[in-house]
Amino acid sequence: MLSARIRIAARLLAIATLAALTAGCFQPMYAEHTDGTPGLREKLMGVDLPPVTKPNASREARVGVEIRNALAFKLYGSATGMPPTHRLDIRFTTTKSSLIVSALTGLPTSENYGIDCQYNLVEVVTGKSVMTGSTFSRVSYDMPGSYQRFARNRAIRDAEDRAANEIAENINTRLAAFFTAGS
């Protein structure tokens, strides 16, 4: 009985010692630096987002604007960007596929909308590519009856918006990891 209590106490002491030793290693990702170096928020605010090149008035142009706006909000928040240190070039393609087709009407009742995106982070001063990557998003949506054209268009647009926000979140996470770790 006494040896079991001693073992438990020794384990708790070892855990407390390890926690104390590693307590100084943790630094919140978005914390301001006290040594004067720019923090993650300032680094992200230095990323320039040029417009995505897609044909005007196309669905893909609207999706490109949605990706860019969502990413700008995630990078800058309510502020505007600082003088650019990096430029983020984005290219993407979209897909749509029917999941379920009605046997009565031959029209799809459920579809998938997808975005495949490639991005390239370029250092403005040198013009050198410092990070490239790709991400994707797949979202499903239900198609209401064939007489509800507005509801169909709204379902597609909502799926495009959800996929664009997911792409922006994925890119933002990768940029934050890059600027935090430096690779």
PDB file of C-alpha atoms in Angstrom:
ATOM      1  CA  MET A   1       0.000   0.000   0.000  1.00  0.00           C
ATOM      2  CA  LEU A   2       2.768   2.409   0.959  1.00  0.00           C
ATOM      3  CA  SER A   3       4.919   1.496  -2.067  1.00  0.00           C
ATOM      4  CA  ALA A   4       1.964   2.124  -4.407  1.00  0.00           C
ATOM      5  CA  ARG A   5       1.546   5.622  -2.968  1.00  0.00           C
ATOM      6  CA  ILE A   6       5.268   6.266  -3.322  1.00  0.00           C
ATOM      7  CA  ARG A   7       5.169   5.163  -6.980  1.00  0.00           C
ATOM      8  CA  ILE A   8       2.183   7.435  -7.678  1.00  0.00           C
ATOM      9  CA  ALA A   9       3.904  10.345  -5.956  1.00  0.00           C
ATOM     10  CA  ALA A  10       7.113   9.697  -7.921  1.00  0.00           C
ATOM     11  CA  ARG A  11       5.187   9.643 -11.209  1.00  0.00           C
ATOM     12  CA  LEU A  12       3.396  12.885 -10.376  1.00  0.00           C
ATOM     13  CA  LEU A  13       6.714  14.479  -9.446  1.00  0.00           C
ATOM     14  CA  ALA A  14       8.246  13.346 -12.745  1.00  0.00           C
ATOM     15  CA  ILE A  15       5.296  14.754 -14.709  1.00  0.00           C
ATOM     16  CA  ALA A  16       5.480  18.068 -12.834  1.00  0.00           C
ATOM     17  CA  THR A  17       9.230  18.280 -13.461  1.00  0.00           C
ATOM     18  CA  LEU A  18       8.803  17.646 -17.201  1.00  0.00           C
ATOM     19  CA  ALA A  19       6.004  20.206 -17.391  1.00  0.00           C
ATOM     20  CA  ALA A  20       8.168  22.797 -15.643  1.00  0.00           C
ATOM     21  CA  LEU A  21      11.106  22.139 -17.989  1.00  0.00           C
ATOM     22  CA  THR A  22       8.999  22.505 -21.145  1.00  0.00           C
ATOM     23  CA  ALA A  23       6.849  25.418 -19.943  1.00  0.00           C
ATOM     24  CA  GLY A  24       9.235  27.989 -21.401  1.00  0.00           C
ATOM     25  CA  CYS A  25       9.226  26.313 -24.827  1.00  0.00           C
ATOM     26  CA  PHE A  26       5.622  27.129 -25.601  1.00  0.00           C
ATOM     27  CA  GLN A  27       4.821  30.349 -27.400  1.00  0.00           C
ATOM     28  CA  PRO A  28       1.355  31.091 -28.766  1.00  0.00           C
ATOM     29  CA  MET A  29       1.331  31.244 -32.560  1.00  0.00           C
ATOM     30  CA  TYR A  30      -0.260  34.683 -32.853  1.00  0.00           C
ATOM     31  CA  ALA A  31       1.504  36.255 -29.850  1.00  0.00           C
ATOM     32  CA  GLU A  32       3.439  39.491 -30.252  1.00  0.00           C
ATOM     33  CA  HIS A  33       7.212  39.174 -29.974  1.00  0.00           C
ATOM     34  CA  THR A  34       8.926  41.126 -27.226  1.00  0.00           C
ATOM     35  CA  ASP A  35      12.282  41.212 -29.034  1.00  0.00           C
ATOM     36  CA  GLY A  36      11.030  43.546 -31.778  1.00  0.00           C
ATOM     37  CA  THR A  37      10.815  40.962 -34.556  1.00  0.00           C
ATOM     38  CA  PRO A  38       7.518  40.885 -36.452  1.00  0.00           C
ATOM     39  CA  GLY A  39       4.924  38.467 -35.152  1.00  0.00           C
ATOM     40  CA  LEU A  40       2.842  36.116 -37.232  1.00  0.00           C
ATOM     41  CA  ARG A  41       0.004  38.639 -37.649  1.00  0.00           C
ATOM     42  CA  GLU A  42       2.412  41.232 -39.142  1.00  0.00           C
ATOM     43  CA  LYS A  43       3.953  38.626 -41.456  1.00  0.00           C
ATOM     44  CA  LEU A  44       0.535  37.535 -42.712  1.00  0.00           C
ATOM     45  CA  MET A  45      -0.462  41.167 -43.284  1.00  0.00           C
ATOM     46  CA  GLY A  46       2.515  41.470 -45.650  1.00  0.00           C
ATOM     47  CA  VAL A  47       1.065  38.923 -48.105  1.00  0.00           C
ATOM     48  CA  ASP A  48      -0.327  40.541 -51.261  1.00  0.00           C
ATOM     49  CA  LEU A  49      -3.292  38.824 -52.909  1.00  0.00           C
ATOM     50  CA  PRO A  50      -3.517  39.715 -56.608  1.00  0.00           C
ATOM     51  CA  PRO A  51      -6.859  39.030 -58.316  1.00  0.00           C
ATOM     52  CA  VAL A  52      -7.371  35.492 -59.600  1.00  0.00           C
ATOM     53  CA  THR A  53      -7.377  35.414 -63.396  1.00  0.00           C
ATOM     54  CA  LYS A  54     -10.592  33.873 -64.678  1.00  0.00           C
ATOM     55  CA  PRO A  55     -12.923  34.975 -67.504  1.00  0.00           C
ATOM     56  CA  ASN A  56     -15.083  37.934 -66.471  1.00  0.00           C
ATOM     57  CA  ALA A  57     -18.686  37.230 -65.462  1.00  0.00           C
ATOM     58  CA  SER A  58     -18.058  33.492 -65.192  1.00  0.00           C
ATOM     59  CA  ARG A  59     -18.957  31.323 -62.198  1.00  0.00           C
ATOM     60  CA  GLU A  60     -15.244  30.656 -61.679  1.00  0.00           C
ATOM     61  CA  ALA A  61     -14.527  34.402 -61.541  1.00  0.00           C
ATOM     62  CA  ARG A  62     -17.069  34.732 -58.727  1.00  0.00           C
ATOM     63  CA  VAL A  63     -15.501  31.762 -56.924  1.00  0.00           C
ATOM     64  CA  GLY A  64     -12.057  33.351 -57.366  1.00  0.00           C
ATOM     65  CA  VAL A  65     -13.289  36.570 -55.768  1.00  0.00           C
ATOM     66  CA  GLU A  66     -14.840  34.554 -52.934  1.00  0.00           C
ATOM     67  CA  ILE A  67     -11.547  32.698 -52.292  1.00  0.00           C
ATOM     68  CA  ARG A  68      -9.572  35.949 -52.401  1.00  0.00           C
ATOM     69  CA  ASN A  69     -11.987  37.807 -50.083  1.00  0.00           C
ATOM     70  CA  ALA A  70     -12.133  34.948 -47.560  1.00  0.00           C
ATOM     71  CA  LEU A  71      -8.347  34.667 -47.579  1.00  0.00           C
ATOM     72  CA  ALA A  72      -7.899  38.435 -47.199  1.00  0.00           C
ATOM     73  CA  PHE A  73     -10.205  38.428 -44.183  1.00  0.00           C
ATOM     74  CA  LYS A  74      -8.298  35.524 -42.623  1.00  0.00           C
ATOM     75  CA  LEU A  75      -4.907  37.160 -43.284  1.00  0.00           C
ATOM     76  CA  TYR A  76      -5.689  40.797 -42.492  1.00  0.00           C
ATOM     77  CA  GLY A  77      -8.772  40.571 -40.277  1.00  0.00           C
ATOM     78  CA  SER A  78     -10.493  43.910 -40.099  1.00  0.00           C
ATOM     79  CA  ALA A  79      -7.318  45.793 -41.016  1.00  0.00           C
ATOM     80  CA  THR A  80      -5.830  46.269 -44.437  1.00  0.00           C
ATOM     81  CA  GLY A  81      -2.572  44.675 -45.436  1.00  0.00           C
ATOM     82  CA  MET A  82       0.818  46.224 -44.833  1.00  0.00           C
ATOM     83  CA  PRO A  83       3.349  46.944 -47.582  1.00  0.00           C
ATOM     84  CA  PRO A  84       3.754  43.581 -49.303  1.00  0.00           C
ATOM     85  CA  THR A  85       6.723  41.369 -48.547  1.00  0.00           C
ATOM     86  CA  HIS A  86       5.245  38.354 -50.359  1.00  0.00           C
ATOM     87  CA  ARG A  87       2.759  37.746 -53.164  1.00  0.00           C
ATOM     88  CA  LEU A  88       0.409  34.764 -53.208  1.00  0.00           C
ATOM     89  CA  ASP A  89      -0.506  33.536 -56.682  1.00  0.00           C
ATOM     90  CA  ILE A  90      -3.557  31.263 -56.806  1.00  0.00           C
ATOM     91  CA  ARG A  91      -4.757  29.014 -59.632  1.00  0.00           C
ATOM     92  CA  PHE A  92      -7.730  26.687 -59.390  1.00  0.00           C
ATOM     93  CA  THR A  93     -10.110  24.499 -61.331  1.00  0.00           C
ATOM     94  CA  THR A  94     -13.636  23.492 -60.398  1.00  0.00           C
ATOM     95  CA  THR A  95     -15.583  20.285 -60.889  1.00  0.00           C
ATOM     96  CA  LYS A  96     -19.191  19.273 -60.493  1.00  0.00           C
ATOM     97  CA  SER A  97     -20.421  15.696 -60.418  1.00  0.00           C
ATOM     98  CA  SER A  98     -23.838  14.139 -59.889  1.00  0.00           C
ATOM     99  CA  LEU A  99     -24.094  11.757 -56.978  1.00  0.00           C
ATOM    100  CA  ILE A 100     -27.733  10.724 -57.175  1.00  0.00           C
ATOM    101  CA  VAL A 101     -29.939  10.931 -60.265  1.00  0.00           C
ATOM    102  CA  SER A 102     -33.720  10.629 -60.039  1.00  0.00           C
ATOM    103  CA  ALA A 103     -35.089   7.620 -61.924  1.00  0.00           C
ATOM    104  CA  LEU A 104     -38.315   9.533 -62.669  1.00  0.00           C
ATOM    105  CA  THR A 105     -36.937  12.793 -64.068  1.00  0.00           C
ATOM    106  CA  GLY A 106     -33.367  11.889 -65.001  1.00  0.00           C
ATOM    107  CA  LEU A 107     -32.203  15.004 -63.130  1.00  0.00           C
ATOM    108  CA  PRO A 108     -29.623  14.969 -60.343  1.00  0.00           C
ATOM    109  CA  THR A 109     -30.925  15.269 -56.796  1.00  0.00           C
ATOM    110  CA  SER A 110     -27.527  15.457 -55.111  1.00  0.00           C
ATOM    111  CA  GLU A 111     -24.235  16.758 -56.489  1.00  0.00           C
ATOM    112  CA  ASN A 112     -20.658  17.336 -55.424  1.00  0.00           C
ATOM    113  CA  TYR A 113     -18.837  20.600 -56.092  1.00  0.00           C
ATOM    114  CA  GLY A 114     -15.069  20.593 -55.975  1.00  0.00           C
ATOM    115  CA  ILE A 115     -12.187  23.038 -56.148  1.00  0.00           C
ATOM    116  CA  ASP A 116      -8.600  21.968 -56.812  1.00  0.00           C
ATOM    117  CA  CYS A 117      -6.239  24.826 -55.996  1.00  0.00           C
ATOM    118  CA  GLN A 118      -2.519  25.427 -56.479  1.00  0.00           C
ATOM    119  CA  TYR A 119      -0.811  28.350 -54.777  1.00  0.00           C
ATOM    120  CA  ASN A 120       2.652  29.864 -54.916  1.00  0.00           C
ATOM    121  CA  LEU A 121       4.129  32.268 -52.349  1.00  0.00           C
ATOM    122  CA  VAL A 122       6.678  34.575 -53.967  1.00  0.00           C
ATOM    123  CA  GLU A 123       9.066  36.887 -52.137  1.00  0.00           C
ATOM    124  CA  VAL A 124       8.510  40.368 -53.574  1.00  0.00           C
ATOM    125  CA  VAL A 125      12.094  41.638 -53.245  1.00  0.00           C
ATOM    126  CA  THR A 126      13.796  38.702 -54.967  1.00  0.00           C
ATOM    127  CA  GLY A 127      10.926  37.340 -57.063  1.00  0.00           C
ATOM    128  CA  LYS A 128      11.859  33.894 -55.722  1.00  0.00           C
ATOM    129  CA  SER A 129       9.225  31.273 -54.965  1.00  0.00           C
ATOM    130  CA  VAL A 130       9.511  30.397 -51.271  1.00  0.00           C
ATOM    131  CA  MET A 131       6.553  28.027 -50.918  1.00  0.00           C
ATOM    132  CA  THR A 132       4.236  26.147 -53.227  1.00  0.00           C
ATOM    133  CA  GLY A 133       1.378  23.899 -52.389  1.00  0.00           C
ATOM    134  CA  SER A 134      -1.981  22.554 -53.379  1.00  0.00           C
ATOM    135  CA  THR A 135      -5.251  21.966 -51.617  1.00  0.00           C
ATOM    136  CA  PHE A 136      -8.728  20.830 -52.498  1.00  0.00           C
ATOM    137  CA  SER A 137     -12.276  21.004 -51.262  1.00  0.00           C
ATOM    138  CA  ARG A 138     -15.290  18.827 -51.972  1.00  0.00           C
ATOM    139  CA  VAL A 139     -18.746  19.773 -50.765  1.00  0.00           C
ATOM    140  CA  SER A 140     -22.083  18.154 -51.506  1.00  0.00           C
ATOM    141  CA  TYR A 141     -25.450  19.789 -51.932  1.00  0.00           C
ATOM    142  CA  ASP A 142     -28.999  18.681 -52.599  1.00  0.00           C
ATOM    143  CA  MET A 143     -30.831  19.784 -55.724  1.00  0.00           C
ATOM    144  CA  PRO A 144     -34.499  20.617 -55.121  1.00  0.00           C
ATOM    145  CA  GLY A 145     -37.189  19.701 -57.637  1.00  0.00           C
ATOM    146  CA  SER A 146     -36.920  20.640 -61.306  1.00  0.00           C
ATOM    147  CA  TYR A 147     -39.406  23.513 -60.931  1.00  0.00           C
ATOM    148  CA  GLN A 148     -37.379  25.341 -58.303  1.00  0.00           C
ATOM    149  CA  ARG A 149     -34.753  27.064 -60.429  1.00  0.00           C
ATOM    150  CA  PHE A 150     -33.927  29.738 -57.856  1.00  0.00           C
ATOM    151  CA  ALA A 151     -33.424  27.140 -55.125  1.00  0.00           C
ATOM    152  CA  ARG A 152     -31.138  25.137 -57.451  1.00  0.00           C
ATOM    153  CA  ASN A 153     -29.013  28.193 -58.240  1.00  0.00           C
ATOM    154  CA  ARG A 154     -28.856  29.113 -54.566  1.00  0.00           C
ATOM    155  CA  ALA A 155     -27.775  25.581 -53.616  1.00  0.00           C
ATOM    156  CA  ILE A 156     -24.946  25.697 -56.162  1.00  0.00           C
ATOM    157  CA  ARG A 157     -23.846  29.152 -55.027  1.00  0.00           C
ATOM    158  CA  ASP A 158     -23.867  28.090 -51.379  1.00  0.00           C
ATOM    159  CA  ALA A 159     -21.725  25.054 -52.252  1.00  0.00           C
ATOM    160  CA  GLU A 160     -19.278  27.305 -54.143  1.00  0.00           C
ATOM    161  CA  ASP A 161     -19.026  29.635 -51.135  1.00  0.00           C
ATOM    162  CA  ARG A 162     -18.474  26.780 -48.680  1.00  0.00           C
ATOM    163  CA  ALA A 163     -15.766  25.261 -50.882  1.00  0.00           C
ATOM    164  CA  ALA A 164     -14.061  28.650 -51.366  1.00  0.00           C
ATOM    165  CA  ASN A 165     -14.004  29.266 -47.606  1.00  0.00           C
ATOM    166  CA  GLU A 166     -12.506  25.828 -47.032  1.00  0.00           C
ATOM    167  CA  ILE A 167      -9.787  26.545 -49.608  1.00  0.00           C
ATOM    168  CA  ALA A 168      -9.038  29.891 -47.932  1.00  0.00           C
ATOM    169  CA  GLU A 169      -8.826  28.230 -44.508  1.00  0.00           C
ATOM    170  CA  ASN A 170      -6.438  25.566 -45.818  1.00  0.00           C
ATOM    171  CA  ILE A 171      -4.152  28.148 -47.443  1.00  0.00           C
ATOM    172  CA  ASN A 172      -4.241  30.403 -44.361  1.00  0.00           C
ATOM    173  CA  THR A 173      -3.230  27.490 -42.131  1.00  0.00           C
ATOM    174  CA  ARG A 174      -0.339  26.585 -44.430  1.00  0.00           C
ATOM    175  CA  LEU A 175       0.846  30.224 -44.594  1.00  0.00           C
ATOM    176  CA  ALA A 176       0.721  30.517 -40.805  1.00  0.00           C
ATOM    177  CA  ALA A 177       2.783  27.338 -40.475  1.00  0.00           C
ATOM    178  CA  PHE A 178       5.272  28.608 -43.058  1.00  0.00           C
ATOM    179  CA  PHE A 179       5.782  31.991 -41.375  1.00  0.00           C
ATOM    180  CA  THR A 180       5.970  30.407 -37.908  1.00  0.00           C
ATOM    181  CA  ALA A 181       8.407  27.617 -38.770  1.00  0.00           C
ATOM    182  CA  GLY A 182      10.156  29.365 -41.648  1.00  0.00           C
ATOM    183  CA  SER A 183       9.683  26.450 -44.043  1.00  0.00           C
TER     184      SER A 183
END
